Short mmCIF file of C-alpha atoms in Angstrom, two decimals:
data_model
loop_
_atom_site.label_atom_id
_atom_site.label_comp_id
_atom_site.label_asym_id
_atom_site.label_seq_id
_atom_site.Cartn_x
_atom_site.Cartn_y
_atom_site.Cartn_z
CA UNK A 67 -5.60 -8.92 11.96
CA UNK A 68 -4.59 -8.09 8.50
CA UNK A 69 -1.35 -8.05 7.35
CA UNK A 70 1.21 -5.63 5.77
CA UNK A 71 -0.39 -4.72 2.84
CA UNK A 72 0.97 -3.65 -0.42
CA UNK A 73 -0.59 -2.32 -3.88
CA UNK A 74 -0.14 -3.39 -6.61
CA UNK A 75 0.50 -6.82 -6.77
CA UNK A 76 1.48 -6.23 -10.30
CA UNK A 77 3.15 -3.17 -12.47
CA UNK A 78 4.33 -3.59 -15.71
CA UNK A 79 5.20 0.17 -17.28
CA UNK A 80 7.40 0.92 -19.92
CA UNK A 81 10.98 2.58 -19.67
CA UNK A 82 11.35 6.29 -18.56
CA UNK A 83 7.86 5.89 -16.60
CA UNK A 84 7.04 6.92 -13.38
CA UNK A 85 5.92 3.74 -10.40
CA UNK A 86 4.84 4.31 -7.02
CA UNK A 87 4.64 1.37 -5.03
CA UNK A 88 2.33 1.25 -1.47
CA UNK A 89 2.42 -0.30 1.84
CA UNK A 90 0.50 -0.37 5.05
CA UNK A 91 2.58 -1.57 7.95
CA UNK A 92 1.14 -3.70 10.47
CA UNK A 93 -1.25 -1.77 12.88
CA UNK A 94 1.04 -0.61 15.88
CA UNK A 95 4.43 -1.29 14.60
CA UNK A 96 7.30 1.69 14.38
CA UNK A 97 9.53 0.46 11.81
CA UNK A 98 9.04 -0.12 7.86
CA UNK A 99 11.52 -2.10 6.10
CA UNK A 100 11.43 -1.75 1.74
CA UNK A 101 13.69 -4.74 0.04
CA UNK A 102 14.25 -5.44 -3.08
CA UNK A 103 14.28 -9.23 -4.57
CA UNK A 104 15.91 -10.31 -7.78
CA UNK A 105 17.43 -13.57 -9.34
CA UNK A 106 20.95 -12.60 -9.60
CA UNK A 107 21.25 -10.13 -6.02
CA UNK A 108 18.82 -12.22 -3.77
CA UNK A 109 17.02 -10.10 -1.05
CA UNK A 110 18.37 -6.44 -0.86
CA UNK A 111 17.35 -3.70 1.81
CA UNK A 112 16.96 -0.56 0.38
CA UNK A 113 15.64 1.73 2.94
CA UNK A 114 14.05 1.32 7.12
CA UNK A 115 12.07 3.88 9.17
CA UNK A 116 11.69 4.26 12.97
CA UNK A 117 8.48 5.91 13.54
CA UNK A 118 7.94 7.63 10.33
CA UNK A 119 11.33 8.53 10.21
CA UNK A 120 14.33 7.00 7.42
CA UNK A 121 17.39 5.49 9.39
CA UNK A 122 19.20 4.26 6.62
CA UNK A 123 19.04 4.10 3.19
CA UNK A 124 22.02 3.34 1.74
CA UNK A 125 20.27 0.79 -0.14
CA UNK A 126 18.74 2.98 -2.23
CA UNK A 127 20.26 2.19 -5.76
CA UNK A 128 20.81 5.70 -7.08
CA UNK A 129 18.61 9.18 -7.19
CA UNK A 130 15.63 7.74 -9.42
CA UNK A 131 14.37 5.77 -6.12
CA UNK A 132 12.98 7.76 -3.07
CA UNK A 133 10.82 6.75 -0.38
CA UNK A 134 8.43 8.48 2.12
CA UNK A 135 6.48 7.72 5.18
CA UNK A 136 4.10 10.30 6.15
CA UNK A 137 2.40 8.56 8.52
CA UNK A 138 2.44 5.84 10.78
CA UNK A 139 0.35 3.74 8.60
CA UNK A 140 1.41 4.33 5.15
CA UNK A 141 4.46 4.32 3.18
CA UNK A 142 5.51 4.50 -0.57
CA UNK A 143 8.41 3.43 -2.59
CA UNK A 144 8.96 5.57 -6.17
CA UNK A 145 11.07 5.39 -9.26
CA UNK A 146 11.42 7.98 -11.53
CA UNK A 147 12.03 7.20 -14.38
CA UNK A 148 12.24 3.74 -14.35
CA UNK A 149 13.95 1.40 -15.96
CA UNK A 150 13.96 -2.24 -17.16
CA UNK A 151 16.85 -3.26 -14.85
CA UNK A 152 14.59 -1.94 -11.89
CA UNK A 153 12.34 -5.03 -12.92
CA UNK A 154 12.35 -7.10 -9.73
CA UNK A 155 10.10 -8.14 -6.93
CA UNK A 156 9.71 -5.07 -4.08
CA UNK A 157 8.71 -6.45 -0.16
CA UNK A 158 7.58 -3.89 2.43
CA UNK A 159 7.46 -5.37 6.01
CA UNK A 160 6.93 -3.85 9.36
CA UNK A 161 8.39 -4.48 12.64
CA UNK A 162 6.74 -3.86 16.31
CA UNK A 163 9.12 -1.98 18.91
CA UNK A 164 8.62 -4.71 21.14
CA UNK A 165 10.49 -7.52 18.55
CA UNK A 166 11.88 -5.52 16.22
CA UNK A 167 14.13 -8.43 15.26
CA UNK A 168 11.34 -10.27 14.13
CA UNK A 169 9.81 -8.53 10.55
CA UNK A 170 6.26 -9.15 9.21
CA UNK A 171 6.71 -8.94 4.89
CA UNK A 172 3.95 -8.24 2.72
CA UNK A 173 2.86 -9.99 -0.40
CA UNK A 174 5.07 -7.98 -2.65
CA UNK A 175 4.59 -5.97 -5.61
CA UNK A 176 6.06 -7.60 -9.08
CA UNK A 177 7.55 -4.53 -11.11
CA UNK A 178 8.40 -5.14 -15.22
CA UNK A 179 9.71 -2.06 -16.88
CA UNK A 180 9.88 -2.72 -20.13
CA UNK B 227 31.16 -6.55 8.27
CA UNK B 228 28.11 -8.75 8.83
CA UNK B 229 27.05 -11.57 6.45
CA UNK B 230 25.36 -14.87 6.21
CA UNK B 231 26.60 -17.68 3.85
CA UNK B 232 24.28 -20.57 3.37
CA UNK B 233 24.47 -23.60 0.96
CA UNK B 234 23.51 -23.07 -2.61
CA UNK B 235 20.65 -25.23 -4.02
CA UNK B 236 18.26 -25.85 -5.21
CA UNK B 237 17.88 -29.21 -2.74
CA UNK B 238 15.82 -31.76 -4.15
CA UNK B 239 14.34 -34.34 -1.72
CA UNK B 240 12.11 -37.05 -1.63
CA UNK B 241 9.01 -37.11 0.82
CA UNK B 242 9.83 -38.01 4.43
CA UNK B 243 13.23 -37.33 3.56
CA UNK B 244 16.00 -35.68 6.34
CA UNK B 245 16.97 -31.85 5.22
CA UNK B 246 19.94 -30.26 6.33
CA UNK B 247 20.14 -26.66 5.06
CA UNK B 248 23.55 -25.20 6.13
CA UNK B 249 24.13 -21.65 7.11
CA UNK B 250 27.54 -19.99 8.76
CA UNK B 251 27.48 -16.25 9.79
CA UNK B 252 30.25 -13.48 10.26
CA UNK B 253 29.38 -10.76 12.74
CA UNK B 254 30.61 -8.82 16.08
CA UNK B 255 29.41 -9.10 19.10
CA UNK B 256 25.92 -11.47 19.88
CA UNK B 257 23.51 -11.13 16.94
CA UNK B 258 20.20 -13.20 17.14
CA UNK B 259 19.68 -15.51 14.13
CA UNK B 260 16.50 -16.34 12.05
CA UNK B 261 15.07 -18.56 9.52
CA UNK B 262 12.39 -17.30 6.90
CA UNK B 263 10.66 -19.07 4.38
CA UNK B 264 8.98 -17.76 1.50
CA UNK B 265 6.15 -19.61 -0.31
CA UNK B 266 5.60 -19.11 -4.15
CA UNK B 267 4.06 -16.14 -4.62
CA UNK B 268 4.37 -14.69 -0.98
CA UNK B 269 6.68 -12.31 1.00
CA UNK B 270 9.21 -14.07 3.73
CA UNK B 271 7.48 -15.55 6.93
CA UNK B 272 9.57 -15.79 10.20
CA UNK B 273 9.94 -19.52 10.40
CA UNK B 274 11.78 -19.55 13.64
CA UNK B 275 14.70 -17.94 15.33
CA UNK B 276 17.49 -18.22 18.47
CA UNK B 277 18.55 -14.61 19.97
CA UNK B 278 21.64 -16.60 22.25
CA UNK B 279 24.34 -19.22 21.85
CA UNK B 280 22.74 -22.66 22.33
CA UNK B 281 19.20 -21.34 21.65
CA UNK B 282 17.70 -23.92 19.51
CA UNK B 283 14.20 -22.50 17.62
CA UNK B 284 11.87 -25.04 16.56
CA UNK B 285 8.75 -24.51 14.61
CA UNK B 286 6.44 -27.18 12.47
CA UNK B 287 8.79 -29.87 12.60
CA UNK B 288 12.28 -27.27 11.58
CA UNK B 289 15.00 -26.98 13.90
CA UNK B 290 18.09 -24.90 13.72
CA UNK B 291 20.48 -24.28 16.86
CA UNK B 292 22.79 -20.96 17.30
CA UNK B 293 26.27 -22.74 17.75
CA UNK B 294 28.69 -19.92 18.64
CA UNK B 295 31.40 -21.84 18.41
CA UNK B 296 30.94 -22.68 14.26
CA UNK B 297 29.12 -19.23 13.61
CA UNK B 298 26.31 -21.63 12.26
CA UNK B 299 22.86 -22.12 12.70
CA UNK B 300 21.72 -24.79 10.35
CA UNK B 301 18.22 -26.08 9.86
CA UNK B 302 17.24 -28.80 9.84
CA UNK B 303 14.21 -31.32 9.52
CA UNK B 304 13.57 -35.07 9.72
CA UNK B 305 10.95 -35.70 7.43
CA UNK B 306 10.20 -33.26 4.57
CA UNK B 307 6.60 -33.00 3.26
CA UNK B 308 5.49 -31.95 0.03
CA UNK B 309 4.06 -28.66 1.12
CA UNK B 310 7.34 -27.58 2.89
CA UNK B 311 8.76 -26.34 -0.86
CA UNK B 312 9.52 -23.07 -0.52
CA UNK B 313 13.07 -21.17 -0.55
CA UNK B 314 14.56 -20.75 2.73
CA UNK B 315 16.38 -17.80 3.94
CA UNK B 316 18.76 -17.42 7.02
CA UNK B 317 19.29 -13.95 8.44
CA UNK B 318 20.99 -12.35 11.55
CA UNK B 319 20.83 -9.32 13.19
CA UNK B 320 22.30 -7.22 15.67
CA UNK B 321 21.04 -6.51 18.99
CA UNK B 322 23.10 -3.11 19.28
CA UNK B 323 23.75 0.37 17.41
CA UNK B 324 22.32 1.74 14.75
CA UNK B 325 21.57 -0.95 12.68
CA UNK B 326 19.40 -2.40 15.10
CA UNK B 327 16.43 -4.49 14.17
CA UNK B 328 17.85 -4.86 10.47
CA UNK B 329 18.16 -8.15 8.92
CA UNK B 330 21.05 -9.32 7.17
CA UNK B 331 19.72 -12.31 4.85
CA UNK B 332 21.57 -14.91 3.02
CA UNK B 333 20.91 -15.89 -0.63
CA UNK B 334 18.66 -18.43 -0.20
CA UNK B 335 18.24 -22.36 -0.69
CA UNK B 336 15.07 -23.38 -3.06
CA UNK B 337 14.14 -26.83 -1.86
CA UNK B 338 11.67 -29.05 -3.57
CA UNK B 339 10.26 -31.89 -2.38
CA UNK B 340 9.26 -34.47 -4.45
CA UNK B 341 5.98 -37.49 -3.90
#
């Protein structure tokens, strides 16, 4: 089975630019997880869904970041306009209902903004 | 509120070497505890976890068991291999409310294992 996948793998975009970063959960699960990872504030949550639908995201840094699910099986994380201390490393992972403790993490997608 | 502490690194070991990676939590109630381990270059993989006091979770060789009584569930292995370097993270999370199914994940602990 293929795993939670995210695209791309790599973004590097200048300052003031706008970046949409992808995911496909896990076939089957209800909940969508996006972090955050950088050097100096580790692993950060910044927004979860329950089938299709945002819980909590109090994570979210500030208004330039938004998130949508509008399905089941795809999700996307934006920033607009970015900016070079949004540089970091972004994880989507997926959870089923039945072990929702237990999270599945993609490959992650490496942001620059220069 | 809820939080996990674990020890700073990085940890640099020799091969067959015995790792103890400590991690203490603060939270209410019964949360279930985890250890993930991300590989360079990958997202976090569930390396095992305990969901009850005196659970221990074992997986490829790690241990780590949920003592209530310390709030810590350290892992633990008895002979490191080269391939095990990776950063390791410890996370809890509740089995109640709202916040349900979210993961609350330490800092992490970079371990290296030398030849």
């Amino acid at each position: 089975d293929a795993g939670v996948i995210q695209s791309p793998r790599h973004e590097v975009t200048e300052m003031g630019q706008e970046v949409t970063l992808r995911c496909k959960p896990i076939s089957g699960h209800n909940s969508l997880f996006w972090y955050r990872q950088t050097m100096m504030r580790g692993l950060e949550l910044l927004i979860y869904f329950n089938n299709n639908v945002p819980i909590d995201d109090s994570g979210m840094p500030e208004d330039r970041f938004s998130a949508k699910m509008p399905n089941a099986s795809f999700s996307t994380l934006k920033i607009q306009p970015s900016e070079p201390r949004d540089s970091a490393v972004y994880f989507c992972a997926s959870s089923p209902r039945q072990s929702y403790n237990e999270q599945f993490f993609g490959p992650g997608t490496r942001l620059t903004v220069l | 509120g809820n939080s996990v502490t674990q020890m700073e690194g990085p940890v640099t070991l020799s091969e067959e070497a015995f790792l103890t990676i400590n991690c203490t939590y603060t939270a209410t109630g019964y949360p279930s505890l985890f250890w993930y381990v991300q590989y360079p270059g990958e997202g976090l993989q569930l390396l095992l976890k305990a969901t009850k006091a005196d659970d221990k979770g074992s997986n490829k060789g790690f241990e780590a068991t949920y003592r209530k009584e310390t709030t810590s569930f350290h892992l633990e292995k008895g002979s490191v291999q080269v391939s095990d370097s990776a950063v390791y993270f410890c996370a809890l999370s509740q089995n109640y409310g709202g916040s349900q199914g979210n993961l609350i994940f330490g800092k992490g602990t970079k371990l290296s294992v030398k030849p």
